[in-house]
CSV table of C-alpha atoms in Angstrom, one decimal:
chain,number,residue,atom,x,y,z
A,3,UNK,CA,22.6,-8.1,3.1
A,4,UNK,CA,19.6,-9.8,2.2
A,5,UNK,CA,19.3,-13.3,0.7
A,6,UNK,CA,17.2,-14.2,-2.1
A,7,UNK,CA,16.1,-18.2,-3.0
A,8,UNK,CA,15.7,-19.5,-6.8
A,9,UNK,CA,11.9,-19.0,-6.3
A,10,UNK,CA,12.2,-15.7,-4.9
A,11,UNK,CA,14.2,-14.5,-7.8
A,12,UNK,CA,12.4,-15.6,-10.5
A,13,UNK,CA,8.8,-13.9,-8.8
A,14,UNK,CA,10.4,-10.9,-8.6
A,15,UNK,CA,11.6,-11.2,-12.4
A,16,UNK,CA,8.1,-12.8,-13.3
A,17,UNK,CA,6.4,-9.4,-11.8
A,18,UNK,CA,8.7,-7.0,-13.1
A,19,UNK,CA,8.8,-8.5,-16.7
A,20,UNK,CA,4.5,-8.0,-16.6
A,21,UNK,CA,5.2,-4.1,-15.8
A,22,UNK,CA,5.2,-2.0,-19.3
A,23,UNK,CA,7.6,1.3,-17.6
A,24,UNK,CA,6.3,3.4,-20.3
A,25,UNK,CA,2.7,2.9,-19.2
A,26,UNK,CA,3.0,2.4,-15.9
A,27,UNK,CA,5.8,4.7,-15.0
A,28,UNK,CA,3.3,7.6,-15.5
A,29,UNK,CA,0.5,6.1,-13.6
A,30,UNK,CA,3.0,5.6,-10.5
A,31,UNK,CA,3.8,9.5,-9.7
A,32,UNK,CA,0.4,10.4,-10.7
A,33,UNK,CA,-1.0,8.1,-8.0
A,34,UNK,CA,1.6,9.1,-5.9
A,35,UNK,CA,0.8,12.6,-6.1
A,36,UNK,CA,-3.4,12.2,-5.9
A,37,UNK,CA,-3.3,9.9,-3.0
A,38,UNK,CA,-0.2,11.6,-1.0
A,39,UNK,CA,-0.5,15.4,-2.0
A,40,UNK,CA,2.0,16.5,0.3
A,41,UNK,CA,5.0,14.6,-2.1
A,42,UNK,CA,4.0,17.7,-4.4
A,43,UNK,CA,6.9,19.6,-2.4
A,44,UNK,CA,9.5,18.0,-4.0
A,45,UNK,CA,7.9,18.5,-8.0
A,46,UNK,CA,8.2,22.5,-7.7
A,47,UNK,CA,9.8,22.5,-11.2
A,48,UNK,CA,7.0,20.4,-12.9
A,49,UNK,CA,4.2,23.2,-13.1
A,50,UNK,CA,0.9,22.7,-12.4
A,51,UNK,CA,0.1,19.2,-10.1
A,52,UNK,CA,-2.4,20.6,-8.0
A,53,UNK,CA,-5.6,19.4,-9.5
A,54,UNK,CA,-6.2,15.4,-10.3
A,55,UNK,CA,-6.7,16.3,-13.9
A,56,UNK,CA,-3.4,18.2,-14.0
A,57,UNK,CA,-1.4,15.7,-12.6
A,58,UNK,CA,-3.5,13.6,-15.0
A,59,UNK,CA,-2.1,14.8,-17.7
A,60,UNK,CA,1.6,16.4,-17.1
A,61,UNK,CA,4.2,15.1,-19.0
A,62,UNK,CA,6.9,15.5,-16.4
A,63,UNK,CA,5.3,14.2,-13.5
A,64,UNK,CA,4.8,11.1,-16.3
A,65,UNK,CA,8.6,11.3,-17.7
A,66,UNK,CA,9.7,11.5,-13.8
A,67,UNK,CA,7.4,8.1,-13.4
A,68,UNK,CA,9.8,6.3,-16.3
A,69,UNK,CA,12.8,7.4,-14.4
A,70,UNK,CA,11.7,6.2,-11.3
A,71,UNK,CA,11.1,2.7,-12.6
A,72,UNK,CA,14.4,2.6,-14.6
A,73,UNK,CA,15.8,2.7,-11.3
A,74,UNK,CA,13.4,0.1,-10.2
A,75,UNK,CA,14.7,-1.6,-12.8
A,76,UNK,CA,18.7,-1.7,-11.8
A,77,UNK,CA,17.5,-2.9,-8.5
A,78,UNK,CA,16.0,-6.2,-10.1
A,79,UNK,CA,19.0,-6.7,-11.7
A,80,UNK,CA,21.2,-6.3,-8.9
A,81,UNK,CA,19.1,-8.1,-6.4
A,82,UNK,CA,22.4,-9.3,-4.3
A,83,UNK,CA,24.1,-5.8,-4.2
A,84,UNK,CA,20.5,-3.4,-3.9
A,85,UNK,CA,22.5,-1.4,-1.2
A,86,UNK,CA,25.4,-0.5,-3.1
A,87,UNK,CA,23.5,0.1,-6.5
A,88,UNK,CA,21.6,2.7,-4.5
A,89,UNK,CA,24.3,4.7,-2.6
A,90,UNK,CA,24.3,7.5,-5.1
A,91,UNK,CA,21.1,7.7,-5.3
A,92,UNK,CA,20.7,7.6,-1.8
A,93,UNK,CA,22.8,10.4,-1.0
A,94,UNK,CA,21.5,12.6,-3.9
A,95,UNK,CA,17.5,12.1,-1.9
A,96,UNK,CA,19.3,13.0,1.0
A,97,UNK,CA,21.7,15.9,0.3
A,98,UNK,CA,20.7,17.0,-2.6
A,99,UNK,CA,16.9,16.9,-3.2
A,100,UNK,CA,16.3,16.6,0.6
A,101,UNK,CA,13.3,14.4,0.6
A,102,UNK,CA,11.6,12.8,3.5
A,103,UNK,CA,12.5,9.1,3.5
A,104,UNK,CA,9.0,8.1,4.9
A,105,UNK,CA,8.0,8.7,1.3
A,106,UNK,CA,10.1,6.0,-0.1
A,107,UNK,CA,7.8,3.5,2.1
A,108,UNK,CA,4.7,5.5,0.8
A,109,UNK,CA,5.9,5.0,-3.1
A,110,UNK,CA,6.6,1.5,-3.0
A,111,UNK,CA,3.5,0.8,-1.3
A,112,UNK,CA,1.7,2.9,-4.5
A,113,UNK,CA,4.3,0.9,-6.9
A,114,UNK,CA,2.4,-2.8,-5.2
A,115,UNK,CA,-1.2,-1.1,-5.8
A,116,UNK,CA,-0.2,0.4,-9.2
A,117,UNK,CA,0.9,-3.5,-10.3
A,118,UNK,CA,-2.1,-4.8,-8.5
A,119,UNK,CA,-4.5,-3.0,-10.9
A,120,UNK,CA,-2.6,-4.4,-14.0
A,121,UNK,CA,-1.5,-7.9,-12.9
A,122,UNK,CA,-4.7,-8.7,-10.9
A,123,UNK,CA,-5.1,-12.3,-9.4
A,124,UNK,CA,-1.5,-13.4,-10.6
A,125,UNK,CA,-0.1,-10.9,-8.0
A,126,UNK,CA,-1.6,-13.7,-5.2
A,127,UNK,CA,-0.7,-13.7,-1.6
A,128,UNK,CA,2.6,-15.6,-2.3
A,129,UNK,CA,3.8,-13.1,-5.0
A,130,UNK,CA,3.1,-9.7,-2.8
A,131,UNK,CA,5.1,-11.2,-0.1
A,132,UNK,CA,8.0,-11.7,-2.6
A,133,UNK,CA,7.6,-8.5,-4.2
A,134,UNK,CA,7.2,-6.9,-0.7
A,135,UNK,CA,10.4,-8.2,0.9
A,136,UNK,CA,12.1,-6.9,-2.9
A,137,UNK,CA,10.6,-3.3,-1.9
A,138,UNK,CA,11.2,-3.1,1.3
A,139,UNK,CA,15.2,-3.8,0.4
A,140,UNK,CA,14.7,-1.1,-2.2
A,141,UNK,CA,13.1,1.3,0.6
A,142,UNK,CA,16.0,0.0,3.4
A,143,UNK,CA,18.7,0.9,0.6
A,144,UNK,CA,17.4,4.1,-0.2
A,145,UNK,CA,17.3,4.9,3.7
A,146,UNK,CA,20.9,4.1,3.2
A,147,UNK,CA,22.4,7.3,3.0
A,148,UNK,CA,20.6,9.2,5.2
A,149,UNK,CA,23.0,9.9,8.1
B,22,UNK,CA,-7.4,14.8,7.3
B,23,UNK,CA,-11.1,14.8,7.3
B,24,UNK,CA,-13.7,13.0,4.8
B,25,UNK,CA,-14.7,15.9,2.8
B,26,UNK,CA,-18.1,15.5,1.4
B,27,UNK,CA,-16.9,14.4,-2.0
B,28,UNK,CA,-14.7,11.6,-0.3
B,29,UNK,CA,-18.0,10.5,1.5
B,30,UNK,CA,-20.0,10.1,-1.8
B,31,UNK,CA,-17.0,8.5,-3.2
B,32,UNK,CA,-16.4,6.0,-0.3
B,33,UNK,CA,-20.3,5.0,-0.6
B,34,UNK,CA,-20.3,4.7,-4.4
B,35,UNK,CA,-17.3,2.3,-4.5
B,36,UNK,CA,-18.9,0.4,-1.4
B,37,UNK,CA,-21.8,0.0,-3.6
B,38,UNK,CA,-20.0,-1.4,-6.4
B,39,UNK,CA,-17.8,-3.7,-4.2
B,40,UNK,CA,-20.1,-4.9,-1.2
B,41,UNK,CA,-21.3,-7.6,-2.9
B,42,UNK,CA,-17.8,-9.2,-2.9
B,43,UNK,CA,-17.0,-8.3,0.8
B,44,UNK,CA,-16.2,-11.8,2.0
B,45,UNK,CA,-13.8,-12.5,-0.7
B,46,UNK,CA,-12.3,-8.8,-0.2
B,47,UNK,CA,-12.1,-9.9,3.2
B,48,UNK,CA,-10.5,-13.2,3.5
B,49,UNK,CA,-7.8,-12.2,0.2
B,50,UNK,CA,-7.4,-9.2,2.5
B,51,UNK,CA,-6.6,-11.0,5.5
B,52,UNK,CA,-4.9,-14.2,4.0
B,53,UNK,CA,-2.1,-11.6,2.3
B,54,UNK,CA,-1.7,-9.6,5.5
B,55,UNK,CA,-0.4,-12.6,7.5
B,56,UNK,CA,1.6,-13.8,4.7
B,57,UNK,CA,3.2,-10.5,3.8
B,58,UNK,CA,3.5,-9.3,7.3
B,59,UNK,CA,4.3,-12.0,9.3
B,60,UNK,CA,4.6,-10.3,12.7
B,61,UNK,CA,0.6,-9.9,12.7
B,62,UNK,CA,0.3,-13.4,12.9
B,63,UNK,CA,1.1,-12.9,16.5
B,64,UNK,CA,-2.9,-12.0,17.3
B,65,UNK,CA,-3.9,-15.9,15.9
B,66,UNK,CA,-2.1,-17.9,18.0
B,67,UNK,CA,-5.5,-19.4,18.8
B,68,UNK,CA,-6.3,-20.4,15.0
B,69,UNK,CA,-5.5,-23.9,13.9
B,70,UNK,CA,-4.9,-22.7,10.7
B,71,UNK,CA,-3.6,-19.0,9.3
B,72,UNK,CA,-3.1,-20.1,5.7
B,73,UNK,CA,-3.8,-18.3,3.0
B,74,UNK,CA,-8.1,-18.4,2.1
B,75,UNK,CA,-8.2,-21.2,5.7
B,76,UNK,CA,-11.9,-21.2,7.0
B,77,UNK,CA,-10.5,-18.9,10.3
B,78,UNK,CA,-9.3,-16.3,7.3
B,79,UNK,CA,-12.1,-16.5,5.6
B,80,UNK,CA,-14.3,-16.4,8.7
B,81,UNK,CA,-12.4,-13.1,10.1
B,82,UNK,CA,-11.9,-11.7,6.8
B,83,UNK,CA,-15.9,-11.7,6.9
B,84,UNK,CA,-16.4,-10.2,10.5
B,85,UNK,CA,-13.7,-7.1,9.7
B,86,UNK,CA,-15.4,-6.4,6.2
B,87,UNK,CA,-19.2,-6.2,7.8
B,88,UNK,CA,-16.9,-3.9,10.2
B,89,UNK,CA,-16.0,-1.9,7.3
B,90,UNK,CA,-19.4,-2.1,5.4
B,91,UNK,CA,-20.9,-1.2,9.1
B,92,UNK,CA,-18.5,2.2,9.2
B,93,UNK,CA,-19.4,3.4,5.8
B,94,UNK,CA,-22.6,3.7,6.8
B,95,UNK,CA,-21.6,5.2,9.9
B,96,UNK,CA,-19.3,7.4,7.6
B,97,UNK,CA,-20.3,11.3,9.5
B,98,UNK,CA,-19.6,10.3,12.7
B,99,UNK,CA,-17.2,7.3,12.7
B,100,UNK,CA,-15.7,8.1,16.6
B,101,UNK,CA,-19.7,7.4,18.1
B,102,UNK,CA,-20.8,5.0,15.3
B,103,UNK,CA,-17.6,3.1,16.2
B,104,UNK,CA,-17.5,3.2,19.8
B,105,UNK,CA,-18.2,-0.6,21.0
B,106,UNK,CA,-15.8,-2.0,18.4
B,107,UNK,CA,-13.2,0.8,19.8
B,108,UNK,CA,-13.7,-1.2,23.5
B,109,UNK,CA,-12.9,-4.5,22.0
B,110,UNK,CA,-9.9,-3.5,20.2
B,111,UNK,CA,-8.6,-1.2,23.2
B,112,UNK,CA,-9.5,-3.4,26.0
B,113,UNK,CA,-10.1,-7.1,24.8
B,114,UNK,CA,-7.9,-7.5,21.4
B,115,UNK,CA,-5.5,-4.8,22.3
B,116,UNK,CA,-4.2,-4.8,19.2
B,117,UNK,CA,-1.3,-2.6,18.8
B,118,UNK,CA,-2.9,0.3,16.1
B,119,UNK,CA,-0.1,0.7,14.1
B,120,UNK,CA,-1.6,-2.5,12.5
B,121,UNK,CA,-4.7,-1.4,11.2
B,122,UNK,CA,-2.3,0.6,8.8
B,123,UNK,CA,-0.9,-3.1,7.4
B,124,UNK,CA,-4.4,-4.5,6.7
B,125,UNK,CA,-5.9,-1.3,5.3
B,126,UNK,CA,-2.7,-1.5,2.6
B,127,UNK,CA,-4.3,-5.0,2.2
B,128,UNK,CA,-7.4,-4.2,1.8
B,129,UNK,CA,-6.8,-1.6,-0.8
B,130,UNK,CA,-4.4,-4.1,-2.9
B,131,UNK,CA,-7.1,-6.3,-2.8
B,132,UNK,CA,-9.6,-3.5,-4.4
B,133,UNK,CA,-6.7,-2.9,-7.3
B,134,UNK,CA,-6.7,-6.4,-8.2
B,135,UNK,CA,-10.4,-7.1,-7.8
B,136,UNK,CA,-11.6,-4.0,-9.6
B,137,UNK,CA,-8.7,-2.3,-11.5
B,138,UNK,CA,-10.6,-0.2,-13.5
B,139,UNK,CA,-12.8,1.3,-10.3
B,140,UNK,CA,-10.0,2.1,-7.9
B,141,UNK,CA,-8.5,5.4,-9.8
B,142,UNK,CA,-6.6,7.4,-8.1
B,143,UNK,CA,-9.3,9.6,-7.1
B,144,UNK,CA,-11.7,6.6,-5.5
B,145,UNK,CA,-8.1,5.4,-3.8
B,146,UNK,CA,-6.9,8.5,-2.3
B,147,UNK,CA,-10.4,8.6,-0.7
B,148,UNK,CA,-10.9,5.0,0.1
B,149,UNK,CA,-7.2,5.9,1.9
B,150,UNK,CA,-8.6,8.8,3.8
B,151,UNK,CA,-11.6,6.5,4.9
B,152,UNK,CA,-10.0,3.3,6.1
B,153,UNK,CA,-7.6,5.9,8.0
B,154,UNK,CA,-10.6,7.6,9.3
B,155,UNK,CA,-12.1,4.7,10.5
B,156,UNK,CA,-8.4,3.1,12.3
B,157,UNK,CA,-8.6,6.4,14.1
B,158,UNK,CA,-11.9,5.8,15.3
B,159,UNK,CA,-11.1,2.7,16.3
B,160,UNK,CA,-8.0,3.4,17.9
B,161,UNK,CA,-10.0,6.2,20.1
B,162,UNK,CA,-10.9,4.3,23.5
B,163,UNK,CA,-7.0,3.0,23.3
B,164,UNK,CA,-5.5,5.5,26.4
């Protein structure tokens, strides 16, 4: 299980209360799906995300964005128990929507570059290492279920 | 995964918008990859000081960037253009390559936060396929 300090806690709340979900949820899958275009395997139900400017402007790859970070969300608040907070949703990527786990390492890495862009030089060297060791619990945890 | 000409023009036009800041891309580059992924502090044994923005960080982060700047313009043939700085890495650094994967993810955090409103998706997924491009390259002389 991992173990959080004071200071680490409050960084990760400090970031997390800086991110808007309703604007930036969208921005996340979209980035997600321009910069890793294979991840479109798992969207076949949201239409058209073959082109930038589709993806651009599809509302469900941007409703899927909120829903991600609501998730995101539970985690921060549930920073001494990430593992069991995610063993549903663990076993639904695995069983049910059968997605690559590799992917959960290539989305949080797109979740620290989609934050850069809004929170700029206050996510410093100290504060990505922080936020870093929160996503790479997050990725361990959905990696959980996979067995 | 090849640079398609469109990725080419993009990689240039961004590297004309951000050259001019390469040190500092560099060292903030450098300074968070040893502080968000310790285990690459393992190359600097030999550096008095691996803090974040030290002189050795800022130093390095200046040599890798004019290594960067040095492959754009290399950018349509980066295996030959690269070849001598394959060498060192393989034979001298021997760095192992999965790290050039951890400091290009640095490098492209660092171009969020120093130019949000330039890296778009579109200049990142190609800025992505270069830096990848260009680890291969460097990675070619390795066995």
């Amino acid at each position: 299980m991992v173990k959080w300090t004071e200071e680490e806690r409050q960084t990760i709340r400090s970031v997390w209360e800086k991110v808007d979900i309703d604007e930036t949820g969208p921005q996340l899958i979209a980035r997600a799906l321009i910069v890793y275009p294979w991840t479109e395997r798992y969207f076949g139900t949201f239409g058209d995300i073959f082109t930038t400017s589709a993806i651009l402007t599809n509302a469900k790859v941007a409703t899927h964005g909120k829903v991600v970070l609501r998730a995101l969300d539970r985690a921060v608040k549930n920073l001494d128990n990430i593992t069991e907070t995610y063993a549903a949703l663990s076993r639904l990527h695995y069983e049910k929507l059968k997605v690559d786990p590799d992917n959960f390492r290539l989305l949080a890495d797109c979740i620290t570059i989609t934050i850069a862009c809004k929170l700029k030089a206050a996510l410093n060297p100290q504060v990505q290492a922080t936020w870093q060791k929160f996503l790479s619990a997050v990725v361990e945890a959905m990696n959980n279920q996979y067995k | 995964m090849s640079l398609t000409a469109k990725d080419k023009d993009t990689v240039r036009a961004f590297w004309a918008k951000v050259s001019g800041k390469a040190e500092d891309i560099g060292s903030d580059a450098l300074s968070r990859m040893l502080l968000v992924y310790p285990q690459t502090k393992t190359y600097f044994s030999h550096w008095k000081d691996l803090s974040p923005g030290s002189a050795p960080v800022k130093k390095h982060g200046k040599t890798v960037m004019s290594g960067v700047g040095d492959a754009v313009s290399k950018i349509d043939d980066l295996t030959s253009g690269l070849l001598s700085l394959s060498e060192l890495h393989a034979f001298t650094l021997r760095v192992d390559p999965a790290n050039f994967k951890i400091i290009s993810h640095n490098i492209l955090v660092v171009f969020a936060i120093m130019f949000p409103k330039d890296f778009t998706p579109e200049v990142h997924v190609s800025m992505d396929k270069f830096l990848s491009a260009l680890a291969l390259a460097l990675a070619e002389k390795y066995r």
